[in-house]
Coordinates of C-alpha atoms in Angstrom, one line a residue:
M1 CA -0.2 0.2 0.0
S2 CA 1.2 3.3 -0.9
Y3 CA 0.0 5.5 2.4
E4 CA -0.3 8.6 0.2
L5 CA -2.3 10.6 3.1
L6 CA -0.6 8.9 5.7
Q7 CA 3.0 9.6 5.0
T8 CA 2.3 13.2 5.0
I9 CA 1.2 13.2 8.1
D10 CA 3.9 13.9 10.9
S11 CA 2.2 15.8 13.6
P12 CA -1.6 16.3 14.5
E13 CA -1.2 19.9 13.4
Q14 CA -1.0 18.7 9.9
L15 CA -3.8 16.0 10.2
R16 CA -6.1 19.1 11.4
A17 CA -5.2 20.7 8.1
L18 CA -6.9 17.4 6.3
E19 CA -9.9 18.1 4.8
R20 CA -13.5 16.2 6.2
Q21 CA -13.7 13.9 3.6
Q22 CA -9.9 12.7 3.4
L23 CA -10.5 11.3 7.2
D24 CA -12.1 8.1 6.2
P25 CA -9.2 7.0 3.2
L26 CA -6.8 8.7 6.0
A27 CA -8.5 5.9 8.4
R28 CA -7.8 3.1 5.8
E29 CA -4.4 4.0 5.2
L30 CA -3.8 3.9 8.9
R31 CA -5.2 0.7 10.3
E32 CA -3.0 -0.7 7.3
F33 CA -0.3 0.5 8.4
V34 CA -1.1 -0.6 12.1
L35 CA -1.3 -4.3 10.7
E36 CA 1.6 -4.2 8.4
S37 CA 4.1 -2.8 10.9
V38 CA 2.6 -5.4 13.8
S39 CA 3.1 -8.0 11.9
Q40 CA 7.0 -7.3 11.3
T41 CA 7.8 -6.2 14.8
G42 CA 5.3 -8.3 16.7
G43 CA 3.0 -6.4 19.6
H44 CA -0.3 -5.1 20.6
L45 CA -2.7 -5.5 17.5
S46 CA -6.7 -6.1 18.3
S47 CA -6.7 -3.0 20.3
N48 CA -4.9 -0.4 18.2
L49 CA -6.9 -1.6 15.7
G50 CA -10.2 -0.9 17.5
T51 CA -9.1 3.0 17.9
V52 CA -7.9 4.0 14.1
E53 CA -11.2 6.1 14.1
L54 CA -10.9 7.1 17.5
T55 CA -7.1 8.4 17.3
I56 CA -7.5 10.3 14.8
A57 CA -10.9 12.0 15.5
L58 CA -9.4 12.9 19.3
H59 CA -6.1 14.4 17.5
Y60 CA -8.4 15.9 14.8
V61 CA -11.0 18.2 17.2
F62 CA -8.4 18.9 19.8
N63 CA -5.5 20.9 19.9
T64 CA -2.2 18.1 21.2
P65 CA 0.0 18.6 22.8
D66 CA -1.4 21.4 24.8
D67 CA -4.7 19.2 25.2
R68 CA -3.7 16.5 27.0
I69 CA -4.6 13.0 26.4
V70 CA -3.6 10.3 28.6
W71 CA -4.3 6.6 26.6
D72 CA -5.5 4.2 30.3
V73 CA -3.3 1.1 29.8
G74 CA -1.5 2.1 26.2
H75 CA -1.5 -0.7 24.5
Q76 CA -4.2 0.8 22.3
S77 CA -2.1 3.8 21.5
Y78 CA -0.2 2.7 18.5
P79 CA -2.4 4.7 15.6
H80 CA -1.1 7.9 18.1
K81 CA 2.1 7.1 17.7
I82 CA 2.3 7.1 14.4
L83 CA 0.1 10.5 14.1
T84 CA 2.7 11.9 16.2
G85 CA 5.3 12.2 14.5
R86 CA 6.8 8.1 15.3
R87 CA 5.5 6.3 12.0
Q88 CA 9.1 6.0 10.1
E89 CA 10.1 4.8 14.2
M90 CA 7.9 2.1 14.0
S91 CA 10.3 -0.6 12.6
G92 CA 12.0 -0.5 15.8
L93 CA 8.8 -1.0 18.2
R94 CA 9.8 -3.0 22.0
Q95 CA 12.6 -3.3 20.6
Y96 CA 16.0 -2.8 21.8
G97 CA 16.8 1.1 21.5
G98 CA 13.6 1.5 19.8
L99 CA 10.1 2.8 20.4
S100 CA 8.3 2.0 23.7
G101 CA 4.9 -0.4 23.0
F102 CA 3.7 2.3 25.4
P103 CA 3.0 6.0 26.4
K104 CA 6.2 7.6 27.5
R105 CA 6.9 11.3 28.2
S106 CA 10.5 11.0 27.7
E107 CA 9.5 9.8 24.3
S108 CA 7.3 12.7 22.9
P109 CA 5.6 15.4 24.1
Y110 CA 2.5 14.0 22.6
D111 CA 2.6 11.0 25.9
A112 CA 1.1 13.2 27.9
F113 CA 1.4 10.5 30.7
G114 CA 3.1 7.2 31.1
T115 CA 1.1 4.4 30.8
A116 CA 1.0 0.9 30.8
H117 CA -0.6 -1.0 33.9
S118 CA -4.3 -0.3 34.1
S119 CA -7.3 1.9 35.1
T120 CA -4.6 5.3 35.9
S121 CA -6.0 7.6 33.0
I122 CA -8.7 9.7 34.7
S123 CA -6.8 10.2 37.8
A124 CA -3.7 11.6 35.9
A125 CA -6.0 13.8 33.5
L126 CA -7.7 15.1 36.7
G127 CA -4.4 15.6 37.9
M128 CA -3.0 17.6 35.0
A129 CA -7.0 19.4 35.2
V130 CA -6.2 20.5 38.4
A131 CA -2.9 22.0 37.5
S132 CA -4.0 23.7 34.6
R133 CA -6.9 25.2 36.4
N134 CA -4.6 26.8 38.8
A135 CA -2.3 27.8 36.6
G136 CA -5.3 29.9 34.6
I137 CA -4.8 27.8 31.6
N138 CA -7.4 26.7 29.5
R139 CA -7.1 23.8 27.8
Q140 CA -8.8 20.1 27.3
H141 CA -7.6 16.9 29.2
I142 CA -8.9 13.1 27.9
A143 CA -8.5 10.4 29.7
V144 CA -9.1 7.1 26.7
I145 CA -9.8 4.0 29.1
G146 CA -11.0 0.7 28.1
D147 CA -13.9 -1.5 29.5
G148 CA -12.0 -3.4 31.1
A149 CA -10.3 -1.2 33.0
M150 CA -13.3 0.7 34.6
S151 CA -13.7 -2.5 36.3
A152 CA -10.6 -1.7 38.8
G153 CA -11.6 0.5 41.7
M154 CA -8.8 3.6 41.0
A155 CA -10.7 4.8 38.2
F156 CA -13.7 4.9 40.1
E157 CA -11.9 6.5 43.2
A158 CA -11.0 9.2 40.3
M159 CA -13.8 10.0 39.0
N160 CA -15.5 10.3 42.7
N161 CA -12.9 13.0 43.4
A162 CA -13.3 14.8 40.0
G163 CA -17.1 15.4 41.3
V164 CA -16.6 17.1 43.7
T165 CA -13.6 19.1 42.1
P166 CA -15.1 22.8 40.3
D167 CA -13.7 24.3 37.4
V168 CA -12.1 21.6 36.0
N169 CA -12.1 20.3 32.1
L170 CA -12.1 16.6 31.9
L171 CA -13.4 14.4 29.0
V172 CA -13.8 10.8 30.0
V173 CA -13.8 8.6 26.5
L174 CA -14.7 5.0 28.2
N175 CA -13.6 2.8 25.1
D176 CA -15.9 -0.3 24.9
N177 CA -14.6 -2.9 22.8
D178 CA -16.1 -5.9 24.9
M179 CA -19.9 -5.6 24.1
S180 CA -21.0 -5.9 20.5
I181 CA -22.2 -2.6 19.1
S182 CA -26.0 -2.8 19.5
P183 CA -29.0 -1.5 17.9
P184 CA -29.4 1.6 19.8
V185 CA -26.4 2.9 18.1
G186 CA -27.4 3.5 14.8
A187 CA -28.5 6.4 13.1
L188 CA -31.1 7.5 16.3
N189 CA -28.6 7.2 18.8
R190 CA -26.1 9.2 16.8
Y191 CA -28.7 11.6 16.3
L192 CA -29.3 11.6 20.3
A193 CA -25.7 11.5 21.3
R194 CA -25.1 14.6 19.2
L195 CA -28.6 16.6 20.7
L196 CA -27.2 15.7 24.4
S197 CA -23.9 17.0 23.5
G198 CA -24.7 19.9 21.9
Q199 CA -24.6 23.2 23.3
F200 CA -28.3 23.7 22.8
Y201 CA -29.8 21.1 25.2
A202 CA -26.8 21.9 27.7
T203 CA -28.1 25.5 27.7
A204 CA -32.3 24.1 27.9
K205 CA -30.8 21.8 30.5
N206 CA -29.7 24.5 32.6
M207 CA -32.2 27.0 32.0
G208 CA -34.9 24.7 33.2
K209 CA -33.5 24.3 35.9
A210 CA -32.8 27.8 36.5
V211 CA -36.4 28.1 36.4
L212 CA -37.7 24.9 38.3
Q213 CA -35.6 25.7 41.5
H214 CA -38.2 27.9 42.6
M215 CA -40.7 24.6 42.7
P216 CA -38.5 22.0 44.4
P217 CA -41.7 19.1 43.6
V218 CA -41.7 20.3 39.5
L219 CA -37.7 20.3 39.6
E220 CA -37.0 17.1 41.1
L221 CA -40.1 15.1 38.9
A222 CA -38.4 16.9 36.1
R223 CA -34.7 15.4 36.9
R224 CA -35.8 12.0 37.7
F225 CA -38.1 12.6 34.3
E226 CA -34.3 13.2 33.0
E227 CA -32.4 10.7 34.5
H228 CA -34.9 7.8 33.5
A229 CA -35.4 8.7 29.9
K230 CA -32.3 8.3 29.1
G231 CA -31.5 5.6 31.4
M232 CA -33.7 3.9 28.9
I233 CA -31.9 4.4 26.1
M234 CA -28.5 4.5 27.3
P235 CA -26.4 3.7 31.0
A236 CA -26.0 7.3 32.3
T237 CA -27.4 7.4 35.8
L238 CA -23.9 5.5 37.3
F239 CA -21.9 8.1 36.0
E240 CA -24.3 11.3 36.7
E241 CA -24.5 10.2 40.2
F242 CA -20.5 11.4 39.7
G243 CA -21.3 14.5 37.9
F244 CA -20.0 14.2 35.0
N245 CA -22.1 14.4 31.7
Y246 CA -23.1 10.9 29.8
V247 CA -23.2 11.0 26.4
G248 CA -23.5 7.9 24.2
P249 CA -23.2 5.2 23.2
I250 CA -21.4 5.9 19.6
D251 CA -19.8 4.3 16.9
G252 CA -16.2 4.2 17.5
H253 CA -15.3 3.5 14.0
D254 CA -18.1 5.8 12.4
L255 CA -16.2 9.8 12.2
N256 CA -19.8 11.3 11.6
A257 CA -20.7 10.3 15.1
L258 CA -17.4 11.3 16.7
L259 CA -16.3 14.2 15.3
P260 CA -19.4 15.9 15.6
T261 CA -19.8 14.7 19.0
L262 CA -16.2 15.6 20.2
Q263 CA -16.4 18.9 19.3
N264 CA -19.7 19.8 20.9
L265 CA -17.8 18.3 24.2
R266 CA -14.9 20.3 23.6
E267 CA -17.3 23.2 23.3
L268 CA -18.8 22.0 26.9
G269 CA -16.2 21.8 28.9
G270 CA -16.9 20.9 32.5
L271 CA -16.8 17.1 33.2
Q272 CA -17.9 15.0 30.5
F273 CA -18.0 11.0 30.1
L274 CA -18.7 9.9 26.1
H275 CA -19.1 6.1 25.9
V276 CA -17.6 4.9 22.3
V277 CA -18.1 1.6 21.2
T278 CA -15.5 -0.3 19.1
K279 CA -14.2 -3.9 17.6
K280 CA -11.6 -5.3 18.6
G281 CA -9.4 -6.2 15.6
Q282 CA -11.4 -4.0 13.4
G283 CA -10.8 -3.7 9.9
Y284 CA -8.6 -7.6 9.9
K285 CA -10.9 -9.9 9.3
L286 CA -8.7 -12.9 11.5
A287 CA -8.2 -10.7 14.4
E288 CA -11.8 -9.9 14.3
A289 CA -12.6 -13.3 14.6
D290 CA -9.9 -14.1 17.4
P291 CA -9.1 -11.0 19.1
V292 CA -7.3 -12.3 21.8
L293 CA -4.9 -14.5 19.8
Y294 CA -4.4 -11.4 17.9
H295 CA -4.1 -9.2 21.1
G296 CA -0.6 -9.6 21.4
P297 CA 1.1 -11.6 18.4
G298 CA 5.1 -12.6 17.6
K299 CA 6.2 -11.8 14.1
F300 CA 3.4 -13.3 11.5
D301 CA 2.1 -12.6 7.4
P302 CA -0.8 -10.2 7.2
E303 CA -1.9 -12.7 4.6
V304 CA -1.5 -15.7 6.5
G305 CA -2.1 -15.1 9.8
I306 CA -1.1 -16.6 13.0
Q307 CA 0.4 -20.2 12.5
T308 CA 0.6 -22.6 15.3
S309 CA 4.5 -23.9 14.7
K310 CA 4.4 -28.0 14.0
S311 CA 7.8 -28.5 15.3
P312 CA 7.3 -29.0 19.2
S313 CA 8.5 -26.1 21.5
K314 CA 10.1 -25.6 24.5
T315 CA 7.3 -25.8 27.6
T316 CA 6.7 -22.8 29.5
F317 CA 6.7 -22.3 32.6
T318 CA 3.6 -20.7 32.8
Q319 CA 1.9 -23.8 30.7
V320 CA 3.9 -25.7 33.9
F321 CA 2.0 -24.1 36.5
G322 CA -1.1 -24.2 34.2
Q323 CA -0.4 -27.9 34.3
W324 CA 0.3 -28.1 38.3
L325 CA -2.9 -25.7 38.9
C326 CA -4.9 -28.5 36.7
D327 CA -3.3 -31.5 38.6
M328 CA -3.5 -30.3 42.4
A329 CA -7.2 -28.9 41.5
Q330 CA -7.7 -32.1 40.9
A331 CA -6.1 -33.8 44.1
D332 CA -7.1 -30.9 46.4
E333 CA -11.0 -29.7 45.8
R334 CA -9.8 -27.0 48.7
L335 CA -8.0 -25.3 45.9
V336 CA -9.7 -22.0 44.0
G337 CA -7.5 -20.1 41.3
I338 CA -7.8 -16.4 41.0
T339 CA -7.0 -14.2 38.3
P340 CA -7.2 -10.6 38.0
A341 CA -7.8 -10.4 34.4
M342 CA -4.9 -12.6 33.0
R343 CA -6.9 -15.8 32.4
E344 CA -4.8 -16.1 29.2
G345 CA -1.5 -14.8 30.2
S346 CA -1.4 -16.5 34.1
G347 CA -1.9 -20.1 32.3
L348 CA -5.6 -20.6 33.3
V349 CA -7.6 -21.4 30.1
E350 CA -7.4 -24.9 30.8
F351 CA -8.2 -24.8 34.6
E352 CA -11.8 -22.5 33.8
K353 CA -12.6 -25.4 31.1
R354 CA -12.2 -28.3 34.3
F355 CA -12.7 -26.2 37.2
P356 CA -15.5 -23.5 36.6
Q357 CA -17.0 -23.4 39.8
R358 CA -13.3 -22.7 41.3
Y359 CA -12.5 -20.3 38.6
F360 CA -12.7 -16.7 39.3
D361 CA -11.5 -14.2 37.0
V362 CA -11.8 -11.1 39.6
G363 CA -11.1 -8.2 36.3
I364 CA -9.1 -6.0 36.5
A365 CA -8.5 -5.5 39.9
E366 CA -6.0 -6.4 41.9
Q367 CA -6.4 -4.9 45.4
H368 CA -9.7 -6.9 45.0
A369 CA -7.9 -10.4 43.8
V370 CA -5.5 -10.4 46.9
T371 CA -8.3 -9.9 49.5
F372 CA -11.0 -11.7 47.9
A373 CA -8.1 -14.2 48.4
A374 CA -7.7 -13.8 52.1
G375 CA -11.6 -13.8 52.6
I376 CA -11.6 -17.5 50.8
A377 CA -8.9 -18.8 53.4
C378 CA -10.1 -17.8 56.3
E379 CA -12.8 -20.4 55.7
G380 CA -10.9 -23.1 55.2
Q381 CA -10.6 -23.4 51.6
K382 CA -6.9 -22.8 50.1
P383 CA -6.7 -20.1 47.0
V384 CA -3.9 -19.8 44.2
V385 CA -3.5 -15.9 43.1
A386 CA -2.0 -16.2 39.5
I387 CA -0.7 -12.9 39.2
Y388 CA 2.3 -11.0 37.3
S389 CA 4.8 -9.9 39.4
T390 CA 4.6 -6.4 38.4
F391 CA 0.7 -6.5 38.9
L392 CA 1.1 -7.9 42.5
Q393 CA 2.5 -4.3 43.4
R394 CA -0.8 -2.7 42.9
G395 CA -2.2 -5.4 45.6
Y396 CA 0.7 -5.0 48.3
D397 CA -1.1 -3.4 51.2
Q398 CA -3.7 -6.2 50.7
L399 CA -0.8 -8.8 50.6
I400 CA 0.7 -7.1 54.0
H401 CA -2.9 -6.0 56.1
D402 CA -5.0 -8.7 54.3
V403 CA -3.1 -12.0 54.0
A404 CA 0.4 -12.1 56.2
L405 CA -0.8 -10.2 59.2
Q406 CA -3.5 -12.3 59.8
N407 CA -1.2 -15.7 58.9
L408 CA -3.9 -16.4 56.0
D409 CA -3.0 -20.2 53.7
V410 CA -2.6 -18.0 50.2
T411 CA -0.2 -19.0 47.2
F412 CA 0.5 -16.4 45.3
A413 CA 2.2 -17.7 41.7
L414 CA 4.2 -14.8 40.1
D415 CA 4.5 -15.1 36.4
R416 CA 7.2 -12.9 34.9
A417 CA 9.4 -12.6 37.8
G418 CA 12.7 -10.6 36.4
L419 CA 13.1 -9.0 32.9
V420 CA 9.9 -9.6 30.4
G421 CA 11.1 -8.3 27.3
A422 CA 9.2 -6.5 24.9
D423 CA 7.1 -4.4 27.5
G424 CA 10.0 -3.1 29.2
A425 CA 10.5 -1.5 32.4
T426 CA 6.4 -1.4 33.1
H427 CA 5.9 -5.1 32.9
A428 CA 9.4 -6.2 34.6
G429 CA 9.0 -8.4 37.4
N430 CA 12.2 -6.6 39.5
Y431 CA 11.3 -5.9 42.6
D432 CA 8.7 -9.3 44.0
I433 CA 12.0 -10.8 46.2
A434 CA 12.9 -6.7 48.1
Y435 CA 9.0 -6.4 48.6
L436 CA 7.8 -9.8 49.9
R437 CA 11.2 -10.3 51.7
C438 CA 10.2 -8.1 54.5
V439 CA 6.9 -9.3 55.2
P440 CA 6.7 -11.5 57.8
N441 CA 5.0 -14.7 57.7
M442 CA 5.9 -14.9 53.8
V443 CA 7.3 -17.9 52.3
I444 CA 9.5 -17.2 49.1
A445 CA 10.7 -19.8 46.7
T446 CA 12.5 -19.0 43.3
P447 CA 12.5 -22.6 40.7
S448 CA 16.1 -23.0 38.6
D449 CA 14.4 -24.7 35.8
E450 CA 10.5 -26.1 34.8
N451 CA 10.3 -29.3 37.1
E452 CA 11.7 -27.1 40.1
A453 CA 8.6 -24.7 39.3
R454 CA 6.7 -27.8 40.1
L455 CA 8.3 -29.1 43.0
L456 CA 8.4 -25.4 44.7
L457 CA 4.2 -24.5 43.6
T458 CA 3.4 -28.0 45.5
T459 CA 5.2 -27.2 48.9
C460 CA 4.1 -23.8 48.8
F461 CA 0.4 -24.9 48.3
Q462 CA 1.1 -27.3 50.7
F463 CA 2.4 -24.6 53.3
A464 CA 0.0 -23.2 55.3
G465 CA 0.4 -19.9 55.1
P466 CA 1.5 -17.1 53.3
S467 CA 3.7 -18.1 50.5
A468 CA 5.0 -16.5 47.0
V469 CA 7.1 -19.0 43.7
R470 CA 8.2 -16.1 41.2
Y471 CA 9.2 -17.5 37.4
P472 CA 10.2 -15.9 34.7
R473 CA 8.0 -15.1 31.4
G474 CA 9.0 -18.0 28.8
S475 CA 10.7 -21.4 28.9
G476 CA 13.4 -22.5 30.7
V477 CA 16.5 -24.9 30.0
G478 CA 14.0 -27.6 29.1
A479 CA 13.9 -29.7 32.3
K480 CA 11.6 -32.8 32.0
V481 CA 8.5 -31.9 34.6
T482 CA 7.3 -34.8 36.7
S483 CA 3.8 -35.5 36.4
D484 CA 3.7 -36.3 40.8
L485 CA 2.8 -33.5 43.1
S486 CA 6.3 -34.3 45.2
S487 CA 7.6 -32.0 47.6
V488 CA 10.4 -30.6 48.9
E489 CA 11.4 -29.0 52.9
I490 CA 11.1 -25.6 52.9
G491 CA 14.1 -23.1 53.4
K492 CA 16.6 -25.9 52.5
A493 CA 19.1 -25.8 49.6
V494 CA 20.8 -27.7 46.9
V495 CA 24.3 -27.8 46.4
R496 CA 24.6 -28.7 42.6
R497 CA 28.4 -28.4 42.5
Q498 CA 31.1 -29.4 45.2
G499 CA 34.5 -27.1 44.2
K500 CA 36.6 -25.0 46.0
R501 CA 37.2 -21.2 47.4
L502 CA 33.8 -19.3 46.4
A503 CA 30.5 -20.4 46.2
L504 CA 28.1 -19.4 43.9
L505 CA 24.2 -19.3 44.9
V506 CA 21.9 -19.0 43.1
F507 CA 18.4 -18.1 43.4
G508 CA 16.2 -18.8 40.1
T509 CA 16.7 -19.5 36.3
L510 CA 20.5 -18.1 36.1
L511 CA 21.9 -20.8 37.5
P512 CA 22.2 -22.9 34.4
A513 CA 24.5 -19.5 33.3
A514 CA 26.1 -20.1 36.5
A515 CA 26.7 -23.4 36.6
K516 CA 28.9 -22.9 33.2
V517 CA 31.1 -20.9 35.7
A518 CA 31.3 -23.0 38.6
D519 CA 32.6 -25.6 36.5
E520 CA 34.7 -23.4 34.7
L521 CA 36.9 -22.3 37.8
D522 CA 36.1 -25.1 39.9
L523 CA 33.9 -23.4 42.1
T524 CA 30.5 -24.3 44.2
L525 CA 28.0 -24.0 43.5
V526 CA 24.1 -24.3 45.2
D527 CA 20.6 -24.1 44.2
M528 CA 19.4 -21.7 46.9
R529 CA 15.4 -22.6 46.0
F530 CA 14.2 -20.3 49.1
V531 CA 14.7 -16.8 49.5
K532 CA 13.1 -16.8 52.7
P533 CA 13.5 -18.8 54.6
I534 CA 16.9 -18.9 54.1
D535 CA 19.4 -22.1 54.2
E536 CA 20.7 -20.6 57.5
S537 CA 22.2 -23.5 58.7
L538 CA 23.7 -24.2 54.8
L539 CA 25.6 -21.2 54.4
L540 CA 27.3 -21.7 57.7
E541 CA 28.9 -24.8 57.2
L542 CA 29.7 -23.7 53.2
S543 CA 31.2 -19.5 54.9
K544 CA 33.7 -22.2 57.1
I545 CA 34.8 -24.3 54.0
H546 CA 34.6 -20.7 51.6
D547 CA 36.6 -17.7 50.9
G548 CA 33.8 -15.8 49.8
F549 CA 30.3 -16.1 48.7
V550 CA 28.9 -14.8 45.0
T551 CA 25.3 -14.2 45.1
I552 CA 22.7 -14.0 41.8
E553 CA 19.3 -13.5 40.9
E554 CA 17.5 -12.0 38.6
A555 CA 15.8 -9.5 40.9
S556 CA 16.6 -5.9 42.2
V557 CA 20.1 -5.4 44.3
M558 CA 18.9 -3.7 46.5
G559 CA 17.4 -5.3 49.3
G560 CA 17.1 -8.8 47.0
A561 CA 17.8 -12.6 48.0
G562 CA 21.7 -11.1 48.4
S563 CA 21.2 -9.1 50.7
A564 CA 19.0 -12.1 53.0
V565 CA 22.5 -14.0 52.2
M566 CA 24.4 -11.0 53.7
E567 CA 22.3 -10.2 56.8
T568 CA 22.3 -14.4 57.7
L569 CA 26.1 -14.1 58.0
N570 CA 26.3 -10.3 59.7
S571 CA 23.6 -12.1 62.2
N572 CA 26.0 -14.9 62.6
G573 CA 29.2 -13.1 63.2
V574 CA 30.1 -14.5 59.9
C575 CA 33.1 -12.1 58.3
L576 CA 33.1 -13.0 54.5
P577 CA 32.9 -11.0 51.3
V578 CA 30.4 -11.7 49.2
L579 CA 29.7 -10.2 45.6
Q580 CA 26.2 -9.7 44.8
L581 CA 24.7 -9.9 41.0
G582 CA 21.5 -9.0 40.2
L583 CA 19.9 -6.0 38.8
P584 CA 21.0 -2.3 39.2
D585 CA 19.6 0.1 40.9
E586 CA 17.7 1.5 37.0
F587 CA 14.5 1.3 35.5
I588 CA 15.6 -1.2 32.5
D589 CA 14.0 -0.3 29.2
H590 CA 12.6 -3.2 26.7
G591 CA 14.5 -5.5 25.0
D592 CA 15.5 -9.2 23.8
Q593 CA 15.6 -10.8 27.7
N594 CA 19.2 -12.2 26.6
L595 CA 20.3 -9.0 25.8
L596 CA 19.5 -7.6 28.1
R597 CA 20.9 -9.6 30.7
S598 CA 24.1 -9.4 28.7
N599 CA 23.5 -5.7 29.3
V600 CA 23.3 -6.3 33.2
G601 CA 26.6 -8.9 33.4
L602 CA 24.0 -11.6 34.3
D603 CA 24.9 -14.1 31.4
E604 CA 27.5 -16.4 31.7
Q605 CA 30.2 -13.9 30.9
G606 CA 29.3 -11.4 32.5
I607 CA 29.2 -13.5 35.7
L608 CA 32.4 -15.0 34.8
Q609 CA 33.9 -11.1 34.2
S610 CA 32.5 -10.6 37.7
V611 CA 33.9 -13.0 39.4
Q612 CA 36.8 -12.4 38.6
K613 CA 37.0 -8.7 38.9
R614 CA 35.9 -9.1 41.9
F615 CA 38.0 -12.2 43.3
G616 CA 40.4 -11.9 41.3
K617 CA 43.4 -11.5 44.2
L618 CA 42.4 -15.0 45.1
F619 CA 42.8 -17.0 41.7
A620 CA 46.5 -15.3 41.7
A621 CA 47.3 -16.6 44.8
V622 CA 45.8 -20.0 44.0
S623 CA 47.6 -20.1 41.1
A624 CA 51.0 -18.7 42.2
A625 CA 50.6 -21.5 45.4

């Protein structure tokens, strides 16, 4: 495709210079460009195909970047990136040194707020609106939020706050791509949306209130009539109770509906709520038919679609967890599986099919997920919360107050621990060891391969208290996974290789890289298995026959597993040099996982060089002897 119109657009200012009749062909070109780009790089597809017209309309109507647009989650912002001067950089999307897959303030002035976690947009946009009001600046602030993100309490907390915040311009655009476009979303509803968002309706409404305020019974009757009349054709009442003027639902792929409605809402200002209905995968039949499959695909041929690999691939840690969950549920009827809107990502698809009465997707509500699990545990059942490491951060207070403080039997399966690759810093699970290790009653397990993951999941599930098993995105070394439900002793490490001088203490899946270093330098290699409780007796035993320790973890060095080793030695009066290897005190951008590990010295070569640099004199003395 030649992209005759699209290639002329390097900024929204150029977009706003187009004639109205040029916008529909531009939308076709933009949708095709999104499909072509994502098929070559991988990334989020279905959601971005669904926001093409909405993105064009927002930038056409509003004076961006002076008017602020905040994209909730941000995985639907590719059309926004393309129209704001980053079209030619899309070939490097989500690759090392290339564009982020999410809005990023340092990347463009059009990215008003960095997003990647859900349900933050209304809070951020409201904060911006207050700041603009305080500074005497008249601008618009738009939060684009999906229907899934509206399931999180934070979105409603922000709307509740907005309803009592005077003199702010805030437009919330609900991008509803879950429900089908029902009959009311047609010519009649387009007319109603334009009418309800227009100045005439607003003026008449306000004038009626002014006249009727001297007749309270009649005013109340009119108010109730208006609410119920609108409620018969649209779900307005809830949002209007928060103080917003509700408009919609309208077809989010119809520029004839979007443009005049947005123009009217821009003129009205104040608190406005626009409900648009879009279709995930719009314009690409394969993605329309299976938006979940095409949510975040890798590279593929758009003409053929995503093809299932015929060659067997390594089992991922997520798959290991999914199989274990089904096996354990079969063995223990008390098991309950919980996920905050990550059924596919966390590996619960088969579990839902086999145990529907024990499966709970609570929506994008991590805080609720944790306390919900705590309530289940109170009654003697055994909840397993399948959650990404980075998302458990959102339920941290609940983990401490509702689970650990009461010492409740909740098992957390922490997927995506450590570096995650293309999703970058916003999704990396780098901090779980540090933030969990300081919580009393917690058990923290760090499996080194796929079979260890199954062993430690069983172990932690059988433990009568709060526990967490962290494992990375993707596959490991390809270890054969047993089919039984064996367990190990909690807090006990395993010496995998007996060597001399130094002991490499490995927490997690960096064990294979460390093993090669241990072989080359003839060092002791220990699979620590647990961060908490740590194997204190083994550490003290090893300290008597070694000259130093090297701790290795794919997690934050600050407060991490290495810190636990040093604290243990210090509390026992052991003075021994400890080299801590892990993730540095910085946010690590997106890129290939192996490349990122190499960059921070957590591959075989990096570990070897760090050990030789720190303990070079020790090896030299041994050689001289």
